[in-house]
Amino acid sequence: MTDDSLISWLTALDALPERLERELPGRWSGLEFLPSVDSTNGRLLDSEELVSYGFRVCVAREQTAGRGRRGRSWVSSGGSGLTFSLARALVPGEAPAPALTLAIGVGLARGLFRCGLDGFGFKWPNDLVTRNGAKLAGILVEARPGAPGRPPALVAGVGLNRRGARGLGLDRAAADLADLGGEPAPDLPDLLYAILVELVSAWEAFAREGLGSVLDDYRRLDHLFGQQVQVVESGLEGIAEGVDPVDGALLLRRPEGLQRLYSGDVSVRRVDRG
Ligand code: BTN
């Protein structure tokens, strides 16, 4: 779809709910497509409609206050980015697990592979990046506590640059689907279809079996593995040795031993010397 008008955008997405229901029956609790919203994550976190047995999806053509990790904002421009969230209520006894972000990252990557796209990796804790480290997508998982009549829930939001990443005026290297190898990027409905199917499958497997369910693919995608990395906040450096297979902590080899980093606490960058 090259026409980015609102009407073509909404029309193109018409058939999506039925296609998703056919592939993963009974797993969806509503899909909405909005011309504009402050934040798709925020909208689902406020939703009264969340249930534990199905995923609710909110896709927005434009976000006016898209949010990123650690209080940053997520900038995208109407129609040329893909911004959406999916959410479900927690089942009784289920606790939010930070490693879900890694499973969502693997699901997102599988969705892109399914569309014939290639040439990207996952940069712990929440980015899809090209081989040279330019950011292609970001993931933001947020939890809401329970309240009377409103179960606790988790939302996973994805911002993916489809086109025009360099026109966004970001202060860091950004890439879009046109920068990848493989097939030309598919139309929006096909892209969203493939990604949603893979995200829900990865989330369900993670909920049943934990991080082990996606670990092989995670290791193949790991952009930091074996690299010298630096913690942005402290300057601490070490060699990245993958993630803890249970809680998803980044394992950093230092002269004094293995250091564990948790995604809530730090950001890291690869140190490319020479
Ligand atoms: C990051 O890179 O820090 C995470 C970015 C996540 C952005 C997505 S866009 C859809 C969803 N709604 C939001 O407000 N944020 C996420």
CSV table of C-alpha atoms and ligand atoms in Angstrom, one decimal:
chain,number,residue,atom,x,y,z
A,1,MET,CA,0.0,0.0,0.0
A,2,THR,CA,1.7,3.2,-1.1
A,3,ASP,CA,-1.3,5.5,-0.5
A,4,ASP,CA,-1.0,6.7,3.1
A,5,SER,CA,-4.4,8.4,3.2
A,6,LEU,CA,-6.5,7.7,6.3
A,7,ILE,CA,-9.3,6.0,4.2
A,8,SER,CA,-6.9,3.6,2.4
A,9,TRP,CA,-5.2,2.9,5.7
A,10,LEU,CA,-8.6,1.9,7.4
A,11,THR,CA,-9.8,0.1,4.3
A,12,ALA,CA,-6.7,-2.0,4.0
A,13,LEU,CA,-7.1,-3.2,7.6
A,14,ASP,CA,-10.8,-4.2,7.2
A,15,ALA,CA,-10.2,-7.9,6.6
A,16,LEU,CA,-7.5,-8.3,9.3
A,17,PRO,CA,-9.7,-9.4,12.3
A,18,GLU,CA,-11.2,-12.3,10.2
A,19,ARG,CA,-7.8,-13.4,9.0
A,20,LEU,CA,-6.4,-13.4,12.5
A,21,GLU,CA,-9.4,-15.3,13.9
A,22,ARG,CA,-8.9,-17.9,11.2
A,23,GLU,CA,-5.3,-18.5,12.0
A,24,LEU,CA,-5.5,-18.3,15.8
A,25,PRO,CA,-9.2,-19.0,16.7
A,26,GLY,CA,-10.6,-17.7,20.0
A,27,ARG,CA,-7.4,-15.8,21.0
A,28,TRP,CA,-8.6,-12.2,20.3
A,29,SER,CA,-10.7,-10.1,22.5
A,30,GLY,CA,-11.1,-7.1,20.1
A,31,LEU,CA,-9.1,-5.2,17.5
A,32,GLU,CA,-9.4,-1.5,17.0
A,33,PHE,CA,-7.9,0.8,14.4
A,34,LEU,CA,-7.7,4.4,15.3
A,35,PRO,CA,-6.7,7.4,13.2
A,36,SER,CA,-5.1,9.0,16.2
A,37,VAL,CA,-4.6,8.3,19.9
A,38,ASP,CA,-2.2,9.6,22.5
A,39,SER,CA,-0.6,6.2,23.1
A,40,THR,CA,-1.8,2.7,22.1
A,41,ASN,CA,-0.2,1.4,25.3
A,42,GLY,CA,-2.0,4.0,27.4
A,43,ARG,CA,-5.3,3.3,25.8
A,44,LEU,CA,-5.1,-0.4,26.5
A,45,LEU,CA,-3.9,0.1,30.0
A,46,ASP,CA,-7.0,2.1,30.6
A,47,SER,CA,-9.3,-0.4,28.9
A,48,GLU,CA,-12.2,-2.0,30.8
A,49,GLU,CA,-12.3,-4.7,28.2
A,50,LEU,CA,-9.2,-6.7,29.0
A,51,VAL,CA,-9.6,-10.5,29.7
A,52,SER,CA,-7.1,-13.2,30.4
A,53,TYR,CA,-8.1,-15.6,27.7
A,54,GLY,CA,-7.7,-13.4,24.7
A,55,PHE,CA,-5.6,-10.5,23.4
A,56,ARG,CA,-6.9,-7.0,22.7
A,57,VAL,CA,-5.2,-5.1,20.0
A,58,CYS,CA,-5.0,-1.3,19.4
A,59,VAL,CA,-3.4,0.0,16.2
A,60,ALA,CA,-3.0,3.7,15.6
A,61,ARG,CA,-2.1,5.5,12.4
A,62,GLU,CA,-0.8,8.3,14.6
A,63,GLN,CA,0.2,8.7,18.2
A,64,THR,CA,0.3,12.2,19.8
A,65,ALA,CA,2.2,11.1,22.9
A,66,GLY,CA,3.8,7.8,22.0
A,67,ARG,CA,6.0,6.6,24.9
A,68,GLY,CA,9.2,4.7,25.0
A,69,ARG,CA,11.2,3.0,27.7
A,70,ARG,CA,12.5,5.0,30.7
A,71,GLY,CA,10.2,8.0,30.2
A,72,ARG,CA,11.4,8.7,26.6
A,73,SER,CA,8.9,9.5,23.9
A,74,TRP,CA,8.3,7.5,20.7
A,75,VAL,CA,8.3,9.6,17.6
A,76,SER,CA,6.6,8.3,14.4
A,77,SER,CA,4.8,10.0,11.5
A,78,GLY,CA,1.3,9.2,10.5
A,79,GLY,CA,1.1,6.1,8.3
A,80,SER,CA,4.8,5.6,7.6
A,81,GLY,CA,5.4,3.9,11.0
A,82,LEU,CA,3.5,1.0,12.5
A,83,THR,CA,2.4,1.7,16.1
A,84,PHE,CA,0.3,-0.8,18.0
A,85,SER,CA,-0.2,-2.6,21.3
A,86,LEU,CA,-1.6,-5.8,22.4
A,87,ALA,CA,-2.8,-6.6,26.0
A,88,ARG,CA,-4.4,-9.2,28.1
A,89,ALA,CA,-5.4,-9.5,31.8
A,90,LEU,CA,-3.1,-11.6,34.0
A,91,VAL,CA,-4.5,-15.1,34.9
A,92,PRO,CA,-4.9,-15.5,38.7
A,93,GLY,CA,-1.4,-16.2,40.2
A,94,GLU,CA,0.5,-14.9,37.2
A,95,ALA,CA,3.1,-12.3,37.9
A,96,PRO,CA,4.4,-9.8,35.3
A,97,ALA,CA,7.8,-11.1,34.1
A,98,PRO,CA,10.3,-8.5,32.7
A,99,ALA,CA,11.7,-11.1,30.3
A,100,LEU,CA,8.4,-10.9,28.3
A,101,THR,CA,10.0,-8.1,26.4
A,102,LEU,CA,12.6,-10.5,25.0
A,103,ALA,CA,9.9,-13.0,23.9
A,104,ILE,CA,8.0,-10.1,22.3
A,105,GLY,CA,11.2,-9.1,20.5
A,106,VAL,CA,11.6,-12.7,19.2
A,107,GLY,CA,7.9,-12.7,18.1
A,108,LEU,CA,8.4,-9.4,16.2
A,109,ALA,CA,11.5,-10.7,14.5
A,110,ARG,CA,9.7,-13.9,13.5
A,111,GLY,CA,6.9,-11.8,12.0
A,112,LEU,CA,9.4,-9.9,9.9
A,113,PHE,CA,11.1,-13.2,8.8
A,114,ARG,CA,7.7,-14.5,7.8
A,115,CYS,CA,7.4,-11.5,5.5
A,116,GLY,CA,10.7,-12.4,3.9
A,117,LEU,CA,12.6,-9.6,5.6
A,118,ASP,CA,16.1,-10.2,7.0
A,119,GLY,CA,19.2,-8.4,8.2
A,120,PHE,CA,18.3,-7.3,11.7
A,121,GLY,CA,19.0,-8.4,15.3
A,122,PHE,CA,17.7,-7.9,18.8
A,123,LYS,CA,19.5,-5.4,21.0
A,124,TRP,CA,18.8,-6.1,24.7
A,125,PRO,CA,16.5,-5.1,26.3
A,126,ASN,CA,13.9,-3.8,23.8
A,127,ASP,CA,15.2,-2.9,20.3
A,128,LEU,CA,15.2,-4.4,16.9
A,129,VAL,CA,18.3,-3.0,15.1
A,130,THR,CA,20.0,-3.4,11.7
A,131,ARG,CA,23.4,-5.1,11.5
A,132,ASN,CA,25.1,-1.7,11.9
A,133,GLY,CA,23.0,-0.9,15.0
A,134,ALA,CA,20.4,1.5,13.6
A,135,LYS,CA,17.1,1.2,15.4
A,136,LEU,CA,14.3,-0.3,13.5
A,137,ALA,CA,11.7,-0.9,16.2
A,138,GLY,CA,11.2,-0.5,19.9
A,139,ILE,CA,9.1,-2.5,22.3
A,140,LEU,CA,7.6,-1.2,25.5
A,141,VAL,CA,6.0,-3.7,27.9
A,142,GLU,CA,4.0,-2.2,30.8
A,143,ALA,CA,1.9,-3.6,33.6
A,144,ARG,CA,-1.1,-2.3,35.4
A,145,PRO,CA,-2.1,-3.2,38.9
A,146,GLY,CA,-5.5,-4.6,39.6
A,147,ALA,CA,-8.4,-2.4,40.9
A,148,PRO,CA,-12.0,-3.2,41.8
A,149,GLY,CA,-13.7,-4.5,38.6
A,150,ARG,CA,-10.4,-4.2,36.7
A,151,PRO,CA,-8.0,-7.1,36.6
A,152,PRO,CA,-4.2,-6.6,36.6
A,153,ALA,CA,-2.9,-6.7,33.0
A,154,LEU,CA,0.1,-6.5,30.7
A,155,VAL,CA,0.5,-4.5,27.5
A,156,ALA,CA,3.2,-4.9,24.9
A,157,GLY,CA,3.6,-1.9,22.5
A,158,VAL,CA,5.6,-2.0,19.3
A,159,GLY,CA,6.8,0.9,17.3
A,160,LEU,CA,8.2,-0.1,13.9
A,161,ASN,CA,9.7,2.2,11.3
A,162,ARG,CA,8.2,1.2,8.0
A,163,ARG,CA,9.5,4.1,5.9
A,164,GLY,CA,11.1,7.5,6.2
A,165,ALA,CA,13.1,6.8,9.5
A,166,ARG,CA,15.7,9.4,8.6
A,167,GLY,CA,13.1,12.1,8.3
A,168,LEU,CA,12.0,11.6,11.9
A,169,GLY,CA,14.8,13.8,13.2
A,170,LEU,CA,15.9,11.4,15.9
A,171,ASP,CA,19.1,11.9,17.9
A,172,ARG,CA,20.2,8.4,17.2
A,173,ALA,CA,20.7,6.2,14.1
A,174,ALA,CA,17.4,5.0,12.9
A,175,ALA,CA,16.5,2.6,10.1
A,176,ASP,CA,13.3,1.4,8.4
A,177,LEU,CA,12.2,-1.7,6.5
A,178,ALA,CA,13.6,-0.3,3.3
A,179,ASP,CA,17.1,-0.7,4.8
A,180,LEU,CA,16.7,-4.4,5.3
A,181,GLY,CA,17.7,-7.2,3.0
A,182,GLY,CA,15.3,-9.8,1.7
A,183,GLU,CA,11.9,-9.1,0.1
A,184,PRO,CA,10.5,-5.6,-0.4
A,185,ALA,CA,8.4,-4.8,2.7
A,186,PRO,CA,4.8,-6.1,2.4
A,187,ASP,CA,1.6,-4.0,2.6
A,188,LEU,CA,0.5,-2.9,6.0
A,189,PRO,CA,-2.2,-5.6,6.5
A,190,ASP,CA,0.1,-8.4,5.6
A,191,LEU,CA,2.9,-7.0,7.8
A,192,LEU,CA,0.5,-6.5,10.8
A,193,TYR,CA,-1.0,-9.9,10.3
A,194,ALA,CA,2.3,-11.8,10.3
A,195,ILE,CA,3.6,-9.8,13.3
A,196,LEU,CA,0.4,-10.2,15.4
A,197,VAL,CA,0.2,-13.9,14.8
A,198,GLU,CA,3.9,-14.4,15.8
A,199,LEU,CA,3.6,-12.0,18.8
A,200,VAL,CA,0.6,-13.9,20.3
A,201,SER,CA,2.3,-17.2,19.6
A,202,ALA,CA,5.5,-16.1,21.3
A,203,TRP,CA,3.6,-14.5,24.3
A,204,GLU,CA,1.5,-17.7,24.8
A,205,ALA,CA,4.6,-19.9,24.7
A,206,PHE,CA,6.4,-17.6,27.1
A,207,ALA,CA,3.5,-17.7,29.5
A,208,ARG,CA,3.4,-21.5,29.4
A,209,GLU,CA,7.2,-22.3,29.4
A,210,GLY,CA,9.1,-19.1,30.2
A,211,LEU,CA,12.0,-17.6,28.3
A,212,GLY,CA,13.3,-21.1,27.3
A,213,SER,CA,10.5,-21.2,24.7
A,214,VAL,CA,12.2,-18.5,22.6
A,215,LEU,CA,15.9,-18.8,23.7
A,216,ASP,CA,17.2,-20.5,20.6
A,217,ASP,CA,15.8,-17.7,18.3
A,218,TYR,CA,16.9,-15.1,20.9
A,219,ARG,CA,20.5,-16.3,20.6
A,220,ARG,CA,20.4,-16.2,16.9
A,221,LEU,CA,19.2,-12.6,17.0
A,222,ASP,CA,21.4,-11.4,19.8
A,223,HIS,CA,23.1,-8.2,18.5
A,224,LEU,CA,25.3,-7.8,21.6
A,225,PHE,CA,26.6,-11.3,22.0
A,226,GLY,CA,30.4,-11.4,22.3
A,227,GLN,CA,30.7,-7.6,21.9
A,228,GLN,CA,32.2,-5.0,24.2
A,229,VAL,CA,29.3,-3.1,25.7
A,230,GLN,CA,29.0,-0.1,27.9
A,231,VAL,CA,26.3,0.7,30.4
A,232,VAL,CA,25.2,4.2,29.4
A,233,GLU,CA,24.4,5.4,32.9
A,234,SER,CA,27.6,4.3,34.7
A,235,GLY,CA,30.2,3.8,31.9
A,236,LEU,CA,30.7,0.2,33.2
A,237,GLU,CA,32.1,-2.0,30.4
A,238,GLY,CA,32.3,-5.7,29.7
A,239,ILE,CA,31.7,-8.4,27.1
A,240,ALA,CA,28.1,-9.4,26.6
A,241,GLU,CA,27.6,-13.1,27.1
A,242,GLY,CA,23.9,-13.4,26.3
A,243,VAL,CA,21.0,-13.5,28.8
A,244,ASP,CA,20.0,-15.4,31.9
A,245,PRO,CA,17.7,-18.2,30.5
A,246,VAL,CA,15.2,-17.6,33.3
A,247,ASP,CA,14.9,-13.9,34.0
A,248,GLY,CA,16.4,-12.4,30.9
A,249,ALA,CA,19.1,-10.4,32.7
A,250,LEU,CA,22.0,-9.3,30.4
A,251,LEU,CA,25.2,-11.2,31.4
A,252,LEU,CA,28.3,-9.0,31.3
A,253,ARG,CA,31.7,-10.6,31.6
A,254,ARG,CA,34.0,-8.3,33.7
A,255,PRO,CA,37.5,-8.9,35.0
A,256,GLU,CA,36.0,-9.6,38.5
A,257,GLY,CA,33.3,-12.0,37.2
A,258,LEU,CA,29.9,-12.1,35.6
A,259,GLN,CA,27.7,-9.1,36.2
A,260,ARG,CA,23.9,-9.2,35.8
A,261,LEU,CA,22.1,-6.2,34.3
A,262,TYR,CA,18.3,-5.7,34.6
A,263,SER,CA,16.4,-3.9,32.0
A,264,GLY,CA,14.6,-1.6,34.4
A,265,ASP,CA,17.9,-0.2,35.6
A,266,VAL,CA,20.1,0.4,32.6
A,267,SER,CA,20.6,1.1,28.9
A,268,VAL,CA,23.6,-0.3,27.1
A,269,ARG,CA,25.4,0.4,23.9
A,270,ARG,CA,27.9,-1.5,21.8
A,271,VAL,CA,31.5,-0.1,22.0
A,272,ASP,CA,32.9,-0.3,18.5
A,273,ARG,CA,36.6,0.6,18.8
A,274,GLY,CA,38.8,1.0,15.8
B,1,BTN,C1,11.4,2.2,23.1
B,1,BTN,O1,12.1,2.1,22.1
B,1,BTN,O2,11.8,2.9,24.1
B,1,BTN,C2,10.0,1.6,23.1
B,1,BTN,C3,9.2,2.3,22.1
B,1,BTN,C4,7.8,1.7,22.1
B,1,BTN,C5,6.9,2.5,21.2
B,1,BTN,C6,5.5,1.8,21.0
B,1,BTN,S1,4.6,2.6,19.8
B,1,BTN,C7,3.2,1.7,20.2
B,1,BTN,C8,3.2,1.7,21.7
B,1,BTN,N1,2.5,2.8,22.3
B,1,BTN,C9,3.3,3.6,23.0
B,1,BTN,O3,3.0,4.7,23.5
B,1,BTN,N2,4.6,3.1,22.9
B,1,BTN,C10,4.6,1.8,22.2
